[in-house]
Structure formats: C-alpha cells, structure tokens
GROMACS .gro file of C-alpha atoms in nm:
model
  201
    1MET     CA    1  15.603   4.600  16.842
    2LEU     CA    2  15.312   4.841  16.936
    3ASP     CA    3  14.943   4.775  16.953
    4MET     CA    4  14.771   4.956  16.793
    5THR     CA    5  14.424   4.834  16.869
    6LYS     CA    6  14.441   4.998  17.271
    7GLU     CA    7  14.609   5.373  17.270
    8PHE     CA    8  14.594   5.437  16.939
    9ALA     CA    9  14.188   5.345  16.918
   10ARG     CA   10  14.106   5.712  16.923
   11TYR     CA   11  14.243   5.720  16.519
   12ASP     CA   12  14.032   5.456  16.428
   13PRO     CA   13  13.758   5.640  16.222
   14VAL     CA   14  14.023   5.868  16.050
   15TRP     CA   15  14.182   5.557  15.906
   16ARG     CA   16  13.845   5.385  15.818
   17LYS     CA   17  13.773   5.723  15.634
   18ALA     CA   18  14.159   5.738  15.505
   19GLU     CA   19  14.142   5.386  15.391
   20PRO     CA   20  14.042   5.431  15.036
   21TYR     CA   21  14.272   5.624  14.920
   22MET     CA   22  14.595   5.362  15.072
   23ARG     CA   23  14.512   5.150  14.769
   24ALA     CA   24  14.821   5.350  14.600
   25ARG     CA   25  15.162   5.295  14.625
   26LYS     CA   26  15.179   5.050  14.856
   27ASN     CA   27  15.042   5.328  15.094
   28ASP     CA   28  14.851   5.067  15.331
   29ILE     CA   29  15.203   4.879  15.388
   30HIS     CA   30  15.363   5.210  15.417
   31ILE     CA   31  15.163   5.464  15.630
   32PRO     CA   32  15.084   5.140  15.872
   33LEU     CA   33  15.462   5.121  15.914
   34SER     CA   34  15.553   5.476  15.868
   35PHE     CA   35  15.272   5.557  16.194
   36ALA     CA   36  15.447   5.302  16.446
   37TRP     CA   37  15.757   5.456  16.355
   38ALA     CA   38  15.608   5.819  16.456
   39ALA     CA   39  15.439   5.629  16.778
   40ARG     CA   40  15.812   5.550  16.853
   41LEU     CA   41  15.965   5.892  16.828
   42LEU     CA   42  15.716   6.021  16.995
   43GLU     CA   43  15.798   5.814  17.307
   44ASP     CA   44  16.129   5.965  17.276
   45TYR     CA   45  16.019   6.349  17.232
   46ARG     CA   46  15.755   6.432  17.498
   47ASP     CA   47  15.800   6.782  17.340
   48ALA     CA   48  15.637   6.694  17.034
   49ASP     CA   49  15.258   6.715  16.997
   50ARG     CA   50  15.087   6.351  16.991
   51ASP     CA   51  14.764   6.438  16.799
   52VAL     CA   52  14.942   6.592  16.535
   53CYS     CA   53  15.213   6.398  16.474
   54LEU     CA   54  15.023   6.111  16.431
   55LEU     CA   55  14.738   6.219  16.211
   56ALA     CA   56  15.001   6.377  15.999
   57ILE     CA   57  15.176   6.068  15.908
   58LEU     CA   58  14.841   5.835  15.869
   59LEU     CA   59  14.763   6.110  15.630
   60HIS     CA   60  15.065   6.248  15.412
   61ASP     CA   61  15.074   6.053  15.144
   62ILE     CA   62  14.730   5.977  15.090
   63GLY     CA   63  14.701   6.254  14.853
   64TRP     CA   64  14.926   5.979  14.532
   65TYR     CA   65  14.590   5.852  14.551
   66ALA     CA   66  14.515   6.140  14.270
   67ILE     CA   67  14.819   6.046  14.068
   68ASP     CA   68  14.846   5.798  13.826
   69MET     CA   69  15.051   5.462  13.961
   70GLU     CA   70  15.289   5.470  13.621
   71ASP     CA   71  15.331   5.916  13.653
   72ILE     CA   72  15.471   5.803  14.012
   73ILE     CA   73  15.690   5.571  13.948
   74GLU     CA   74  15.859   5.769  13.645
   75LYS     CA   75  15.821   6.125  13.755
   76GLY     CA   76  15.824   6.074  14.125
   77PHE     CA   77  16.122   5.787  14.228
   78SER     CA   78  16.359   5.907  13.931
   79GLY     CA   79  16.616   6.145  13.828
   80PRO     CA   80  16.820   6.368  13.993
   81ASN     CA   81  16.594   6.619  14.116
   82MET     CA   82  16.284   6.383  14.148
   83LEU     CA   83  16.201   6.527  14.497
   84GLN     CA   84  16.094   6.856  14.309
   85SER     CA   85  15.913   6.739  14.092
   86ASP     CA   86  15.567   6.856  13.967
   87VAL     CA   87  15.388   6.456  14.090
   88ARG     CA   88  15.585   6.515  14.439
   89TYR     CA   89  15.433   6.869  14.439
   90LEU     CA   90  15.072   6.710  14.315
   91HIS     CA   91  15.080   6.476  14.583
   92GLU     CA   92  15.194   6.700  14.876
   93ALA     CA   93  14.906   6.941  14.762
   94GLU     CA   94  14.601   6.639  14.713
   95GLY     CA   95  14.742   6.526  15.063
   96VAL     CA   96  14.625   6.865  15.200
   97ARG     CA   97  14.280   6.864  15.018
   98MET     CA   98  14.223   6.479  15.088
   99GLY     CA   99  14.365   6.514  15.423
  100THR     CA  100  14.165   6.845  15.553
  101GLU     CA  101  13.832   6.686  15.409
  102VAL     CA  102  13.898   6.365  15.578
  103LEU     CA  103  13.956   6.539  15.944
  104GLN     CA  104  13.682   6.757  15.923
  105ALA     CA  105  13.434   6.439  15.831
  106THR     CA  106  13.586   6.215  16.161
  107GLY     CA  107  13.549   6.597  16.384
  108TRP     CA  108  13.906   6.727  16.423
  109ASP     CA  109  13.880   7.077  16.496
  110ALA     CA  110  14.059   7.355  16.351
  111ASP     CA  111  14.389   7.380  16.451
  112ILE     CA  112  14.444   7.075  16.472
  113ILE     CA  113  14.406   7.050  16.068
  114ALA     CA  114  14.550   7.359  16.005
  115GLN     CA  115  14.876   7.221  16.193
  116VAL     CA  116  14.854   6.891  16.024
  117CYS     CA  117  14.783   7.008  15.684
  118GLU     CA  118  15.150   7.223  15.714
  119ILE     CA  119  15.321   6.897  15.766
  120ILE     CA  120  15.167   6.735  15.471
  121ASP     CA  121  15.229   7.047  15.252
  122GLY     CA  122  15.598   7.017  15.177
  123HIS     CA  123  15.707   6.763  15.406
  124ASP     CA  124  15.901   6.559  15.038
  125THR     CA  125  15.969   6.909  14.902
  126ARG     CA  126  16.068   7.142  15.114
  127PRO     CA  127  16.445   7.131  15.202
  128ASP     CA  128  16.441   7.201  15.579
  129PRO     CA  129  16.156   7.094  15.887
  130ARG     CA  130  16.019   7.391  16.077
  131HIS     CA  131  15.938   7.270  16.450
  132LEU     CA  132  15.977   6.920  16.602
  133ASN     CA  133  15.622   6.793  16.507
  134ASP     CA  134  15.803   6.849  16.129
  135ARG     CA  135  16.066   6.670  16.183
  136ILE     CA  136  15.949   6.348  16.386
  137VAL     CA  137  15.667   6.290  16.077
  138ARG     CA  138  15.975   6.341  15.851
  139ASP     CA  139  16.205   6.122  16.026
  140ALA     CA  140  15.884   5.820  16.037
  141ASP     CA  141  15.826   5.863  15.680
  142LYS     CA  142  16.136   5.746  15.599
  143LEU     CA  143  16.196   5.486  15.887
  144TRP     CA  144  16.002   5.211  15.749
  145ARG     CA  145  16.264   5.196  15.435
  146PHE     CA  146  16.525   5.076  15.688
  147ASP     CA  147  16.324   4.724  15.777
  148VAL     CA  148  16.318   4.463  15.553
  149THR     CA  149  16.002   4.520  15.456
  150GLY     CA  150  16.072   4.882  15.321
  151ILE     CA  151  16.368   4.752  15.127
  152ALA     CA  152  16.128   4.484  14.977
  153VAL     CA  153  15.841   4.714  14.795
  154ALA     CA  154  16.100   5.015  14.790
  155CYS     CA  155  16.367   4.849  14.562
  156ASP     CA  156  16.155   4.821  14.312
  157TRP     CA  157  16.029   5.134  14.298
  158PHE     CA  158  16.393   5.261  14.246
  159LYS     CA  159  16.446   4.911  14.008
  160LEU     CA  160  16.705   4.837  14.212
  161THR     CA  161  16.823   4.474  14.413
  162PRO     CA  162  16.748   4.487  14.749
  163ARG     CA  163  17.138   4.467  14.816
  164ALA     CA  164  17.211   4.788  14.590
  165TYR     CA  165  16.875   5.012  14.789
  166ALA     CA  166  17.030   4.921  15.105
  167ASP     CA  167  17.352   5.020  14.995
  168ARG     CA  168  17.199   5.412  14.871
  169LEU     CA  169  17.019   5.341  15.277
  170GLU     CA  170  17.381   5.363  15.408
  171ASP     CA  171  17.455   5.733  15.287
  172GLN     CA  172  17.072   5.838  15.396
  173LYS     CA  173  17.163   5.672  15.751
  174GLY     CA  174  17.259   5.962  15.889
  175LYS     CA  175  17.057   6.255  15.784
  176LEU     CA  176  16.751   6.201  15.947
  177GLU     CA  177  16.610   6.474  16.133
  178THR     CA  178  16.624   6.367  16.494
  179GLU     CA  179  16.929   6.198  16.720
  180SER     CA  180  16.666   5.894  16.768
  181GLY     CA  181  16.551   5.842  16.401
  182CYS     CA  182  16.958   5.834  16.345
  183LYS     CA  183  17.023   5.562  16.559
  184TYR     CA  184  16.680   5.369  16.452
  185ALA     CA  185  16.779   5.359  16.086
  186THR     CA  186  17.151   5.302  16.168
  187GLN     CA  187  17.035   4.948  16.389
  188THR     CA  188  16.742   4.827  16.144
  189LEU     CA  189  16.941   4.874  15.832
  190ALA     CA  190  17.198   4.574  15.983
  191ALA     CA  191  16.950   4.397  16.118
  192SER     CA  192  16.797   4.455  15.754
  193ARG     CA  193  17.096   4.344  15.592
  194ASN     CA  194  17.168   4.041  15.793
  195ALA     CA  195  16.826   3.911  15.758
  196LEU     CA  196  16.841   4.008  15.360
  197MET     CA  197  17.170   3.825  15.375
  198LEU     CA  198  17.282   4.148  15.176
  199HIS     CA  199  17.664   3.996  15.266
  200VAL     CA  200  17.627   3.730  15.008
  201ILE     CA  201  17.406   3.815  14.768
   0.00000   0.00000   0.00000
C-alpha cells in the first residue's frame, strides 16, 4: 500500500480544505481509496500529469456535498440512464465550482485549476475521455469499487447483495480506460470474491 504521509504531503492543504465536503455519499472512504489507485496508475503511465490527476481525483466528487443524499441514491444510482441524470450533471458542476475555490485557496495556478476542472466536468456523464489524464482519473474513480470496501459500500447504494454487485462488476471490469486499469480490476475483483466467500454466499 502507498505511504500517503510523505511523497504526497504537498497535497495535504487541499485535503484539509476539501475535507468538509467529503462527508457525503461515503466520499471520505471513496476519495482516499481512489486517490491511491490514481497514484498506482501514475506509476504505470509516466507521461500523465501527476498534479492534474491527483488533484482531479481528490476533488472529483466533492460536488455531491451540495445534493440531498436521498436524491443522490434515488436519482443518481438507479434507472437505465442514471449516469445522465440531473443529479450527476449537478454534482459535476458543483464539483467544478467548489474545486476551483479549494484550489485557489490553496495556491494552485490557473492552468492547473483549468485542467483539473476540465476532468471533473464530465467525469461521470461524458461518454469518452479526452486524454490520458482523464483516462487515469476515470479509472481511479472506478477501481475502488472492485475491492472489498468498495463492494461493501456500493452494494447498498445499488440495493444489491455483495454477490450480485460483484456479478455486476464482472461486466464492468473490461470497460476501464487503461490497460493497467483493466488488469487491476480483474485481479482485485477476484481477490474480493475470495475474501467475501462469494462462491458460497
């Protein structure tokens, strides 16, 4: 596991400024785990911009803070078009607004802020990624789901058993944007199935 206390300390002011906005939709669990996945993917894709990717994954979902939790679950996590639901677009727009404020307050320059916000705006609703940084953030956003913690949290959002949610993930693991993302999803889901005894229960 990555040591988040040393190499990544330069992002600590952003974490602290954004922390109040992470108390919605289990983002205080989802975002740190996705941040670790982004850091791991960046080891495989050295051409990506480290600051842009890590800041984008850190801030990508803080916009959920501005939306009622009941609306998040009922409108953003159900139905055939849930990724194009109004609350999905709203959390992206709010994420851009709030993320801009956080990054300005913590001293990041305008070019970095623009690149980070370009990724946040559409990370769920845009059909295709625009570039490598976008692909890494989108994969990091998804990879946490394949681990035990992600299954435990997200199965409740989708009103499924852990086994049913893991079955759903089987269909998603090959749809990640990077070769490494697909590999990690496959490996992690297999380990999670074993740990959760999903071959039995």
